[in-house]
CSV table of C-alpha atoms and ligand atoms in Angstrom, one decimal:
chain,number,residue,atom,x,y,z
L,16,MET,CA,0.1,-0.1,0.1
L,17,THR,CA,1.3,3.6,-1.0
L,18,GLN,CA,1.4,5.6,1.9
L,19,THR,CA,0.3,9.3,0.5
L,20,ASN,CA,0.9,12.2,3.8
L,21,PRO,CA,-1.6,14.6,5.0
L,22,PRO,CA,-2.1,17.8,2.4
L,23,THR,CA,-0.6,21.1,3.7
L,24,VAL,CA,-2.9,23.9,2.0
L,25,ARG,CA,-3.1,27.4,2.1
L,26,PHE,CA,-5.7,29.9,1.9
L,27,ALA,CA,-4.1,32.8,0.6
L,28,PRO,CA,-6.2,36.4,0.6
L,29,SER,CA,-4.8,39.7,0.1
L,30,PRO,CA,-5.8,41.7,3.0
L,31,THR,CA,-7.2,44.7,1.2
L,32,GLY,CA,-11.0,43.9,2.5
L,33,ARG,CA,-12.9,42.4,5.0
L,34,LEU,CA,-13.6,38.6,3.9
L,35,HIS,CA,-17.0,38.1,2.5
L,36,ILE,CA,-18.8,34.6,2.2
L,37,GLY,CA,-17.4,33.6,-1.0
L,38,ASN,CA,-14.1,34.2,0.3
L,39,ILE,CA,-14.7,32.4,3.5
L,40,ARG,CA,-16.1,29.5,0.8
L,41,THR,CA,-12.1,29.1,-0.1
L,42,ALA,CA,-10.9,29.0,3.6
L,43,LEU,CA,-13.4,26.1,4.9
L,44,TYR,CA,-12.7,24.6,1.5
L,45,ASN,CA,-9.1,24.1,2.1
L,46,TRP,CA,-10.0,24.0,6.4
L,47,LEU,CA,-12.3,20.9,5.7
L,48,PHE,CA,-10.4,19.0,2.9
L,49,SER,CA,-7.2,19.2,5.3
L,50,LYS,CA,-8.8,18.1,8.4
L,51,GLN,CA,-10.7,15.5,6.6
L,52,GLN,CA,-6.9,13.8,6.7
L,53,GLY,CA,-5.3,15.6,9.4
L,54,GLY,CA,-3.4,18.0,7.1
L,55,GLN,CA,-2.0,21.1,7.6
L,56,PHE,CA,-3.6,24.4,7.0
L,57,ILE,CA,-1.8,27.9,6.2
L,58,LEU,CA,-3.0,31.1,6.2
L,59,ARG,CA,-1.1,33.2,3.8
L,60,LEU,CA,-1.5,37.0,3.3
L,61,ASP,CA,-0.9,37.8,0.0
L,62,ASP,CA,0.3,41.7,0.4
L,63,THR,CA,2.8,41.9,-2.1
L,64,ASP,CA,0.1,45.2,-3.2
L,65,GLN,CA,1.6,47.1,-0.3
L,66,GLU,CA,-0.7,50.4,-1.4
L,67,ARG,CA,-3.9,48.2,-0.7
L,68,SER,CA,-2.7,45.7,2.3
L,69,THR,CA,-3.5,47.4,5.4
L,70,GLU,CA,-2.7,45.3,8.8
L,71,GLU,CA,-6.4,46.1,10.0
L,72,PHE,CA,-7.6,44.0,7.1
L,73,ALA,CA,-5.1,41.4,8.0
L,74,GLN,CA,-6.1,41.3,11.7
L,75,GLY,CA,-10.0,41.2,10.3
L,76,ILE,CA,-9.4,38.0,8.5
L,77,VAL,CA,-7.5,36.5,11.3
L,78,THR,CA,-10.6,37.4,13.5
L,79,ASP,CA,-12.9,35.9,11.1
L,80,LEU,CA,-11.4,32.6,10.8
L,81,ALA,CA,-11.3,32.3,14.3
L,82,TRP,CA,-14.8,33.2,14.8
L,83,LEU,CA,-15.6,30.5,12.2
L,84,GLY,CA,-13.3,28.1,14.1
L,85,MET,CA,-10.4,27.6,12.0
L,86,THR,CA,-7.4,28.5,13.8
L,87,PRO,CA,-4.5,28.3,11.1
L,88,ASP,CA,-1.5,26.1,11.8
L,89,ARG,CA,0.8,28.6,10.0
L,90,THR,CA,0.7,32.0,9.4
L,91,GLU,CA,2.9,34.0,6.6
L,92,LYS,CA,3.0,36.8,4.8
L,93,GLN,CA,4.3,37.7,1.1
L,94,SER,CA,5.7,41.0,2.2
L,95,ASP,CA,8.4,39.3,4.5
L,96,ARG,CA,9.6,37.5,1.5
L,97,PHE,CA,10.9,40.0,-1.3
L,98,ALA,CA,13.8,39.0,-1.5
L,99,VAL,CA,13.2,35.4,-2.0
L,100,TYR,CA,11.3,36.4,-4.9
L,101,ASP,CA,13.7,38.9,-6.0
L,102,SER,CA,16.2,35.6,-6.3
L,103,VAL,CA,13.9,33.4,-7.8
L,104,ALA,CA,13.2,36.2,-10.6
L,105,ASP,CA,17.0,36.9,-11.2
L,106,LYS,CA,17.1,33.4,-11.9
L,107,LEU,CA,14.3,32.9,-14.3
L,108,ARG,CA,15.4,36.3,-16.0
L,109,GLU,CA,19.4,34.6,-16.8
L,110,GLN,CA,17.3,31.7,-18.3
L,111,GLY,CA,15.6,34.3,-20.4
L,112,LEU,CA,12.2,33.3,-19.8
L,113,LEU,CA,11.2,36.7,-17.7
L,114,TYR,CA,11.6,39.5,-20.3
L,115,PRO,CA,11.2,43.4,-20.2
L,116,CYS,CA,8.1,45.1,-21.8
L,117,TYR,CA,8.0,48.7,-22.2
L,118,GLU,CA,4.4,49.3,-23.6
L,119,SER,CA,2.2,51.6,-21.3
L,120,ALA,CA,-1.1,50.5,-19.9
L,121,GLU,CA,-2.7,52.3,-22.9
L,122,GLU,CA,-0.9,51.0,-25.6
L,123,ILE,CA,-1.7,47.2,-24.1
L,124,ASP,CA,-5.2,48.2,-24.4
L,125,ARG,CA,-5.3,50.0,-28.0
L,126,ARG,CA,-3.2,46.3,-29.3
L,127,ARG,CA,-6.2,44.4,-27.1
L,128,LYS,CA,-8.8,46.4,-29.0
L,129,ARG,CA,-7.1,46.3,-32.6
L,130,LEU,CA,-7.1,42.6,-32.3
L,131,MET,CA,-10.5,41.9,-30.3
L,132,ALA,CA,-12.3,44.2,-33.5
L,133,ARG,CA,-10.7,41.4,-35.9
L,134,GLY,CA,-12.4,38.8,-34.5
L,135,LEU,CA,-8.7,37.6,-33.1
L,136,PRO,CA,-7.7,36.6,-29.4
L,137,PRO,CA,-6.4,39.7,-27.3
L,138,ILE,CA,-2.8,38.0,-27.1
L,139,TYR,CA,-0.2,39.6,-26.1
L,140,ASP,CA,2.5,39.5,-29.6
L,141,ARG,CA,5.7,39.6,-27.2
L,142,SER,CA,6.8,42.2,-29.5
L,143,ALA,CA,9.3,43.4,-26.6
L,144,LEU,CA,11.2,40.1,-27.7
L,145,ASN,CA,12.8,42.3,-30.8
L,146,LEU,CA,13.9,44.9,-28.7
L,147,SER,CA,17.7,44.9,-28.8
L,148,ASP,CA,20.0,46.0,-25.6
L,149,ASP,CA,20.3,49.4,-27.3
L,150,ASP,CA,16.5,49.6,-27.9
L,151,LYS,CA,16.1,49.1,-24.2
L,152,ALA,CA,18.5,51.3,-22.8
L,153,ALA,CA,16.8,54.1,-25.2
L,154,LEU,CA,13.8,53.5,-23.8
L,155,GLU,CA,15.1,53.4,-20.4
L,156,ALA,CA,16.7,56.7,-21.1
L,157,GLU,CA,13.5,57.9,-22.3
L,158,GLY,CA,12.4,57.6,-18.3
L,159,LYS,CA,10.3,53.8,-19.2
L,160,GLN,CA,10.6,51.0,-17.2
L,161,PRO,CA,9.9,48.1,-17.9
L,162,HIS,CA,7.1,45.4,-16.6
L,163,TRP,CA,8.3,41.6,-16.5
L,164,ARG,CA,6.2,39.4,-18.6
L,165,PHE,CA,6.9,35.1,-18.1
L,166,LEU,CA,7.5,33.7,-21.6
L,167,LEU,CA,5.4,30.4,-21.6
L,168,PRO,CA,6.4,27.4,-23.0
L,169,ASN,CA,4.0,27.4,-25.8
L,170,PHE,CA,6.1,26.9,-29.2
L,171,ALA,CA,8.6,25.0,-30.2
L,172,SER,CA,11.5,27.0,-30.9
L,173,ASP,CA,10.5,30.3,-32.2
L,174,PRO,CA,8.6,32.1,-29.2
L,175,PHE,CA,6.4,33.9,-32.4
L,176,VAL,CA,5.1,30.5,-33.7
L,177,THR,CA,2.9,29.5,-30.9
L,178,ARG,CA,1.2,26.0,-31.1
L,179,ARG,CA,-1.3,24.5,-29.0
L,180,THR,CA,0.5,23.2,-25.7
L,181,GLU,CA,-1.9,21.3,-23.0
L,182,ILE,CA,-1.1,21.5,-19.7
L,183,LYS,CA,-3.6,18.8,-17.8
L,184,PHE,CA,-4.7,18.6,-14.2
L,185,ASP,CA,-7.0,16.3,-12.1
L,186,ASP,CA,-8.8,18.8,-10.3
L,187,VAL,CA,-9.4,17.5,-6.7
L,188,ILE,CA,-13.6,19.1,-7.3
L,189,ARG,CA,-13.8,19.3,-11.4
L,190,GLY,CA,-11.7,16.4,-12.9
L,191,GLU,CA,-9.6,16.7,-15.3
L,192,GLN,CA,-9.1,20.0,-16.3
L,193,THR,CA,-7.2,21.3,-19.7
L,194,VAL,CA,-5.9,24.4,-20.1
L,195,ASP,CA,-4.0,25.5,-23.5
L,196,LEU,CA,-1.0,27.4,-23.0
L,197,ALA,CA,-1.0,28.9,-26.3
L,198,SER,CA,-4.6,30.6,-25.5
L,199,MET,CA,-3.3,33.6,-22.9
L,200,SER,CA,-0.9,36.3,-23.1
L,201,ASP,CA,2.4,35.8,-21.2
L,202,PRO,CA,1.6,36.5,-17.8
L,203,VAL,CA,3.2,39.6,-15.9
L,204,LEU,CA,4.5,38.8,-13.1
L,205,ILE,CA,6.8,42.4,-12.0
L,206,ARG,CA,4.8,45.8,-12.8
L,207,ALA,CA,6.9,48.9,-13.8
L,208,ASP,CA,6.9,50.5,-10.3
L,209,GLY,CA,9.1,46.8,-9.2
L,210,THR,CA,6.1,45.5,-7.5
L,211,TYR,CA,5.0,41.5,-7.8
L,212,LEU,CA,1.4,40.5,-8.9
L,213,TYR,CA,0.6,37.4,-6.7
L,214,THR,CA,1.7,34.9,-9.6
L,215,LEU,CA,5.0,34.4,-9.1
L,216,PRO,CA,5.2,34.6,-5.0
L,217,SER,CA,2.3,32.4,-4.9
L,218,VAL,CA,4.0,29.7,-6.9
L,219,VAL,CA,7.7,30.5,-4.9
L,220,ASP,CA,6.0,30.0,-2.1
L,221,ASP,CA,3.8,27.1,-2.6
L,222,ILE,CA,7.1,25.3,-3.4
L,223,GLU,CA,8.9,26.4,-0.4
L,224,MET,CA,5.7,26.0,2.2
L,225,GLY,CA,5.4,22.6,0.8
L,226,VAL,CA,1.6,22.7,-0.3
L,227,SER,CA,0.6,19.6,-1.6
L,228,HIS,CA,-3.4,20.8,-2.6
L,229,VAL,CA,-4.1,24.6,-3.9
L,230,ILE,CA,-8.0,25.0,-3.3
L,231,ARG,CA,-8.9,28.2,-5.0
L,232,GLY,CA,-12.2,29.8,-6.9
L,233,GLY,CA,-13.0,28.5,-10.3
L,234,ASP,CA,-11.7,32.0,-11.7
L,235,HIS,CA,-8.0,31.0,-11.2
L,236,ILE,CA,-8.1,28.0,-13.7
L,237,THR,CA,-6.3,29.9,-16.4
L,238,ASN,CA,-3.7,30.8,-13.9
L,239,THR,CA,-3.5,27.7,-12.8
L,240,GLY,CA,-2.3,26.5,-16.6
L,241,ALA,CA,0.0,29.4,-16.4
L,242,GLN,CA,1.3,28.2,-12.4
L,243,ILE,CA,2.1,24.9,-13.4
L,244,ALA,CA,4.7,26.5,-16.5
L,245,ILE,CA,6.1,28.4,-13.7
L,246,PHE,CA,6.1,25.8,-11.0
L,247,GLU,CA,7.8,23.4,-14.1
L,248,ALA,CA,10.3,26.6,-14.8
L,249,ILE,CA,11.2,27.3,-11.4
L,250,GLY,CA,12.0,23.1,-10.8
L,251,GLY,CA,9.3,22.8,-7.9
L,252,PRO,CA,6.9,19.8,-7.3
L,253,VAL,CA,3.5,20.6,-8.9
L,254,PRO,CA,0.7,20.4,-6.1
L,255,ALA,CA,-2.4,19.3,-6.8
L,256,PHE,CA,-5.2,21.9,-7.6
L,257,GLY,CA,-9.0,22.5,-6.9
L,258,HIS,CA,-11.2,25.0,-8.4
L,259,HIS,CA,-14.4,25.5,-7.0
L,260,ASN,CA,-17.8,27.4,-8.2
L,261,LEU,CA,-18.0,31.1,-6.9
L,262,LEU,CA,-20.7,32.7,-5.0
L,263,GLN,CA,-23.2,35.0,-6.1
L,264,ASP,CA,-25.4,37.3,-4.4
L,265,ALA,CA,-29.1,37.2,-4.7
L,266,SER,CA,-29.2,39.5,-7.5
L,267,GLY,CA,-26.8,37.6,-9.1
L,268,GLU,CA,-23.9,39.7,-8.7
L,269,GLY,CA,-20.6,38.6,-7.8
L,270,LEU,CA,-19.1,39.3,-4.1
L,271,SER,CA,-16.2,42.1,-4.1
L,272,LYS,CA,-14.2,42.6,-1.2
L,273,ARG,CA,-14.4,45.9,-1.5
L,274,THR,CA,-17.6,47.1,-1.0
L,275,GLY,CA,-18.0,44.5,2.2
L,276,ALA,CA,-21.2,43.2,1.0
L,277,LEU,CA,-22.0,40.0,2.6
L,278,SER,CA,-19.0,40.1,4.8
L,279,ILE,CA,-18.3,38.0,7.6
L,280,ALA,CA,-17.7,40.7,10.0
L,281,SER,CA,-21.5,41.8,9.4
L,282,LEU,CA,-22.8,38.5,9.4
L,283,ARG,CA,-21.1,38.5,12.8
L,284,GLU,CA,-22.6,41.7,13.7
L,285,SER,CA,-26.1,40.5,12.7
L,286,GLY,CA,-25.8,37.9,15.5
L,287,PHE,CA,-25.8,34.9,13.0
L,288,GLU,CA,-23.9,31.4,14.5
L,289,PRO,CA,-20.6,30.8,12.9
L,290,MET,CA,-21.5,27.1,11.7
L,291,ALA,CA,-24.7,28.7,10.4
L,292,VAL,CA,-22.9,30.5,8.3
L,293,ALA,CA,-19.6,28.0,7.8
L,294,SER,CA,-23.0,25.2,6.7
L,295,LEU,CA,-24.0,27.3,4.2
L,296,ALA,CA,-20.8,28.4,2.6
L,297,THR,CA,-19.6,24.8,2.2
L,298,LEU,CA,-22.3,22.9,1.0
L,299,ILE,CA,-24.3,25.9,-1.4
L,300,GLY,CA,-23.6,24.9,-4.8
L,301,THR,CA,-22.8,21.5,-4.1
L,302,GLY,CA,-25.3,18.2,-4.6
L,303,GLN,CA,-25.4,18.0,-1.3
L,304,ALA,CA,-28.1,18.9,0.9
L,305,VAL,CA,-27.7,22.3,3.3
L,306,GLU,CA,-27.6,21.2,6.6
L,307,ALA,CA,-27.0,23.3,9.8
L,308,CYS,CA,-23.5,21.0,11.0
L,309,GLU,CA,-23.0,21.4,14.8
L,310,ASN,CA,-19.5,22.1,14.6
L,311,LEU,CA,-16.7,21.8,12.0
L,312,GLN,CA,-15.8,18.5,12.5
L,313,VAL,CA,-19.5,17.4,11.8
L,314,LEU,CA,-19.2,19.6,8.0
L,315,ALA,CA,-15.6,18.1,7.4
L,316,ASP,CA,-17.0,14.4,8.0
L,317,LEU,CA,-19.7,15.4,5.5
L,318,PHE,CA,-18.1,17.7,3.1
L,319,ASP,CA,-17.1,16.0,-0.3
L,320,PRO,CA,-15.2,17.8,-2.7
L,321,GLY,CA,-16.3,16.0,-5.5
L,322,LYS,CA,-19.9,16.9,-5.3
L,323,VAL,CA,-19.6,20.6,-5.8
L,324,SER,CA,-21.1,21.8,-8.8
L,325,ARG,CA,-19.7,23.6,-11.7
L,326,SER,CA,-22.5,26.3,-12.0
L,327,ASN,CA,-21.7,28.8,-9.9
L,328,ALA,CA,-24.5,29.5,-6.8
L,329,LYS,CA,-26.2,32.3,-5.3
L,330,PHE,CA,-26.0,32.8,-1.8
L,331,ASP,CA,-29.7,33.8,0.0
L,332,VAL,CA,-29.8,35.2,3.3
L,333,ASN,CA,-32.9,33.3,4.1
L,334,GLU,CA,-31.4,30.2,3.8
L,335,LEU,CA,-28.7,31.5,6.5
L,336,ASN,CA,-31.9,32.4,8.6
L,337,GLY,CA,-33.2,29.1,8.3
L,338,LEU,CA,-30.3,27.4,9.3
L,339,ASN,CA,-29.3,29.1,12.4
L,340,ASP,CA,-32.7,29.1,13.9
L,341,LYS,CA,-32.0,25.3,13.0
L,342,LEU,CA,-29.0,25.5,14.8
L,343,LEU,CA,-30.3,27.5,17.7
L,344,HIS,CA,-33.6,25.4,18.5
L,345,ALA,CA,-31.2,22.2,18.7
L,346,MET,CA,-28.9,23.7,21.0
L,347,SER,CA,-28.5,21.9,24.0
L,348,TYR,CA,-28.1,23.8,27.2
L,349,GLN,CA,-24.1,22.6,27.5
L,350,GLN,CA,-23.6,24.5,24.4
L,351,ALA,CA,-25.0,27.2,25.5
L,352,HIS,CA,-24.0,27.6,28.7
L,353,THR,CA,-20.9,29.7,28.5
L,354,ARG,CA,-22.5,32.0,26.2
L,355,LEU,CA,-25.6,32.1,28.2
L,356,GLN,CA,-23.2,33.4,31.3
L,357,ALA,CA,-21.4,35.6,29.4
L,358,LEU,CA,-25.3,37.5,28.7
L,359,ASP,CA,-25.8,37.3,32.3
L,360,ALA,CA,-29.0,35.3,31.4
L,361,ASP,CA,-28.5,32.4,32.5
L,362,MET,CA,-31.3,30.8,34.3
L,363,GLY,CA,-30.9,27.3,34.1
L,364,GLU,CA,-31.6,24.0,31.8
L,365,MET,CA,-35.5,24.6,32.3
L,366,PHE,CA,-35.3,28.0,30.8
L,367,TRP,CA,-33.0,27.5,28.0
L,368,ASN,CA,-35.2,24.7,26.9
L,369,ALA,CA,-38.1,26.9,27.5
L,370,VAL,CA,-36.9,29.5,25.3
L,371,ARG,CA,-34.7,28.5,22.6
L,372,ALA,CA,-37.5,27.4,19.6
L,373,ASN,CA,-38.5,31.1,20.2
L,374,LEU,CA,-34.7,32.6,19.0
L,375,ASN,CA,-33.9,33.9,15.5
L,376,ARG,CA,-30.7,35.0,17.4
L,377,PHE,CA,-28.8,33.8,20.3
L,378,ASP,CA,-28.7,37.2,22.0
L,379,GLU,CA,-32.8,37.3,22.0
L,380,ILE,CA,-32.1,35.0,25.3
L,381,LYS,CA,-31.3,38.2,26.9
L,382,LYS,CA,-35.1,39.5,26.6
L,383,TRP,CA,-36.4,36.2,27.5
L,384,ALA,CA,-34.5,36.3,30.6
L,385,ASP,CA,-36.2,39.9,31.8
L,386,ILE,CA,-39.3,38.9,30.9
L,387,VAL,CA,-38.7,35.8,33.1
L,388,ASP,CA,-37.6,37.7,35.9
L,389,GLY,CA,-40.4,40.6,35.3
L,390,LYS,CA,-38.7,43.1,33.8
L,391,PHE,CA,-41.4,44.3,31.2
L,392,GLU,CA,-43.4,47.0,30.9
L,393,PRO,CA,-46.7,45.3,31.5
L,394,VAL,CA,-49.8,45.4,28.8
L,395,ALA,CA,-53.0,47.1,29.4
L,396,GLN,CA,-55.7,44.8,28.4
L,397,ASP,CA,-59.3,45.7,27.7
L,398,GLU,CA,-62.1,45.5,30.6
L,399,GLN,CA,-63.2,41.8,30.2
L,400,ASP,CA,-59.8,40.7,29.9
L,401,SER,CA,-58.5,42.3,32.7
L,402,ASN,CA,-61.1,40.7,34.6
L,403,PHE,CA,-61.0,37.8,33.4
L,404,VAL,CA,-57.2,37.9,34.7
L,405,ILE,CA,-58.2,38.8,38.2
L,406,GLU,CA,-60.5,36.0,38.3
L,407,ALA,CA,-57.8,33.6,36.9
L,408,THR,CA,-55.3,35.0,39.7
L,409,SER,CA,-58.2,34.1,42.3
L,410,LEU,CA,-57.7,30.5,41.0
L,411,LEU,CA,-53.7,30.5,41.0
L,412,PRO,CA,-52.8,27.2,42.8
L,413,GLN,CA,-50.3,28.0,45.4
L,414,GLU,CA,-46.9,26.1,45.9
L,415,PRO,CA,-45.7,23.2,45.2
L,416,TRP,CA,-45.9,23.3,41.4
L,417,GLY,CA,-45.3,20.6,39.8
L,418,ASP,CA,-44.1,21.0,35.9
L,419,ASP,CA,-47.9,20.3,35.1
L,420,ILE,CA,-48.9,23.9,36.7
L,421,TRP,CA,-50.0,25.8,33.6
L,422,GLN,CA,-52.5,23.0,33.0
L,423,ARG,CA,-53.6,22.5,36.3
L,424,TRP,CA,-54.0,26.0,36.6
L,425,THR,CA,-56.0,26.6,33.1
L,426,GLY,CA,-58.0,23.7,34.0
L,427,LEU,CA,-59.3,25.6,36.9
L,428,VAL,CA,-59.5,29.1,35.0
L,429,LYS,CA,-61.6,27.1,31.9
L,430,GLU,CA,-63.9,25.1,34.6
L,431,LYS,CA,-65.0,28.2,36.1
L,432,THR,CA,-65.4,30.9,33.4
L,433,GLY,CA,-66.0,28.6,30.4
L,434,ARG,CA,-63.5,30.7,28.5
L,435,LYS,CA,-60.6,28.2,26.5
L,436,GLY,CA,-58.4,28.4,23.3
L,437,LYS,CA,-57.1,31.6,22.7
L,438,GLN,CA,-59.5,33.7,24.8
L,439,LEU,CA,-58.1,31.6,27.4
L,440,PHE,CA,-54.4,31.9,27.3
L,441,MET,CA,-54.0,35.2,25.2
L,442,PRO,CA,-54.9,37.4,28.3
L,443,LEU,CA,-53.1,35.0,30.4
L,444,ARG,CA,-49.6,35.3,28.2
L,445,ILE,CA,-50.0,39.4,27.9
L,446,ALA,CA,-50.5,39.1,31.7
L,447,LEU,CA,-47.4,36.7,32.0
L,448,THR,CA,-44.9,38.2,29.5
L,449,GLY,CA,-46.1,41.7,28.0
L,450,GLN,CA,-46.3,39.8,24.7
L,451,HIS,CA,-48.4,38.3,22.6
L,452,HIS,CA,-46.0,35.5,20.9
L,453,GLY,CA,-43.5,33.3,22.8
L,454,PRO,CA,-42.6,30.4,24.6
L,455,ASP,CA,-44.9,27.6,25.3
L,456,LEU,CA,-46.6,28.6,28.4
L,457,LYS,CA,-46.4,25.2,29.7
L,458,GLN,CA,-42.7,25.3,29.8
L,459,LEU,CA,-42.5,28.6,31.0
L,460,MET,CA,-44.6,29.0,33.4
L,461,PRO,CA,-42.7,26.5,35.9
L,462,VAL,CA,-39.7,28.4,35.3
L,463,ILE,CA,-41.3,31.7,36.7
L,464,GLY,CA,-42.5,30.0,39.3
L,465,TRP,CA,-44.8,30.8,42.1
L,466,GLU,CA,-43.4,34.3,43.4
L,467,ARG,CA,-42.6,35.8,40.0
L,468,THR,CA,-45.8,34.8,38.7
L,469,ARG,CA,-47.8,35.9,41.9
L,470,ARG,CA,-45.9,39.7,41.7
L,471,ARG,CA,-46.8,40.0,38.1
L,472,LEU,CA,-50.6,39.4,38.3
L,473,PRO,CA,-53.3,41.9,39.7
P,16,LIG,N1,-4.3,36.2,-3.3
P,16,LIG,C1,-5.0,35.5,-4.6
P,16,LIG,C2,-6.1,35.5,-4.6
P,16,LIG,O1,-6.9,36.0,-3.5
P,16,LIG,C3,-4.6,34.0,-3.9
P,16,LIG,C4,-5.0,32.8,-5.4
P,16,LIG,C5,-4.5,31.7,-4.4
P,16,LIG,O2,-4.8,31.0,-3.5
P,16,LIG,O3,-3.8,31.4,-5.3
P,16,LIG,O4,-7.1,35.4,-5.2
């Protein structure tokens, strides 16, 4: 039997905004995939864009992951590693695989448009390869700084005559994939201002950090073709790849880190349970039923990368609300205990069991704790109902009460007054809780107890 090592994965966001539910889908897929097999999860901050990356966003990423229960086994940031990238870039230059180009952004755009107008794919024609050393010196004397492109291995001997060059990989999510290196431009690895795009640093890091599986969004499939060529040029082992479908908002728009739409921070602030968010972010857009999983282990046992759909998926906040309700309504007192104490709303197991089915958000428990305690505004009732409550009060059994106190009391009230159904219980519910809706009074009344009940009745 061949022994395979547990996988090492990395989640590699740029700290240029708040993580949204689509980013977290990528993090979760990496986490679940690696933890299913006892592997390692690296958080790698892709902060080569120093202008847009901030420490605050980096902190936000760590906070969001921690909230969802994902503590990285290792954290790295690319801004610590420029010297490593520089030395790899130098080697590629020496091999003639990284070449300087002087076209301005406008020039590149003009050429693209011209090609597209002729119905041709907008692929860079490598004209910079024709520049002599003198040409380059002259351009630089004019103050032009080059950007640097990687020469894709999509030709036999003449780089101006490309040929179909298939890169095939067995995607852990999508199965066999083919990317043709002749269908794309040589990727820019270094901008004219000397900064790195993520493409090269990512490959360098994946090699050095022993990443065995790169799991990311389907928008990276073409990059994967180019990056596999770069892995091979550098001589590192090529990891396995997996590309998942993307999430869209309810209107079908893609999600953006910059707008903060559906950010994890905003979902947290709206009081959603982390596992409602994690369950939906993982299971939506798969052939698997979307279930509310109690913890990441349960989700890891369920998650199957082979069942992820090809088409993009729509995130629906109603679905999130539904999962949230399910988690709260099934939450045991043991699970809720510490959080109840933190909210100063721990009134014991009977209280929690009586009230949990009424919660849409955990924090609403505080309101019910106050109500049980008698901290609510009494609600005025009409004369008939007020008189009914007075009469019912005179029939309230003395202590000791059993768990059947509500049935005993309302049984007596029904017999005496002839009221039944809503007419019977609504005035009592309003008198006992100040609310028209709420937990089953059969369960709640023993929790309120005789003394507190007596205090709130006329
Ligand atoms: N920083 C890149 C991104 O956020 C990482 C892509 C990758 O996982 O390789 O798109």
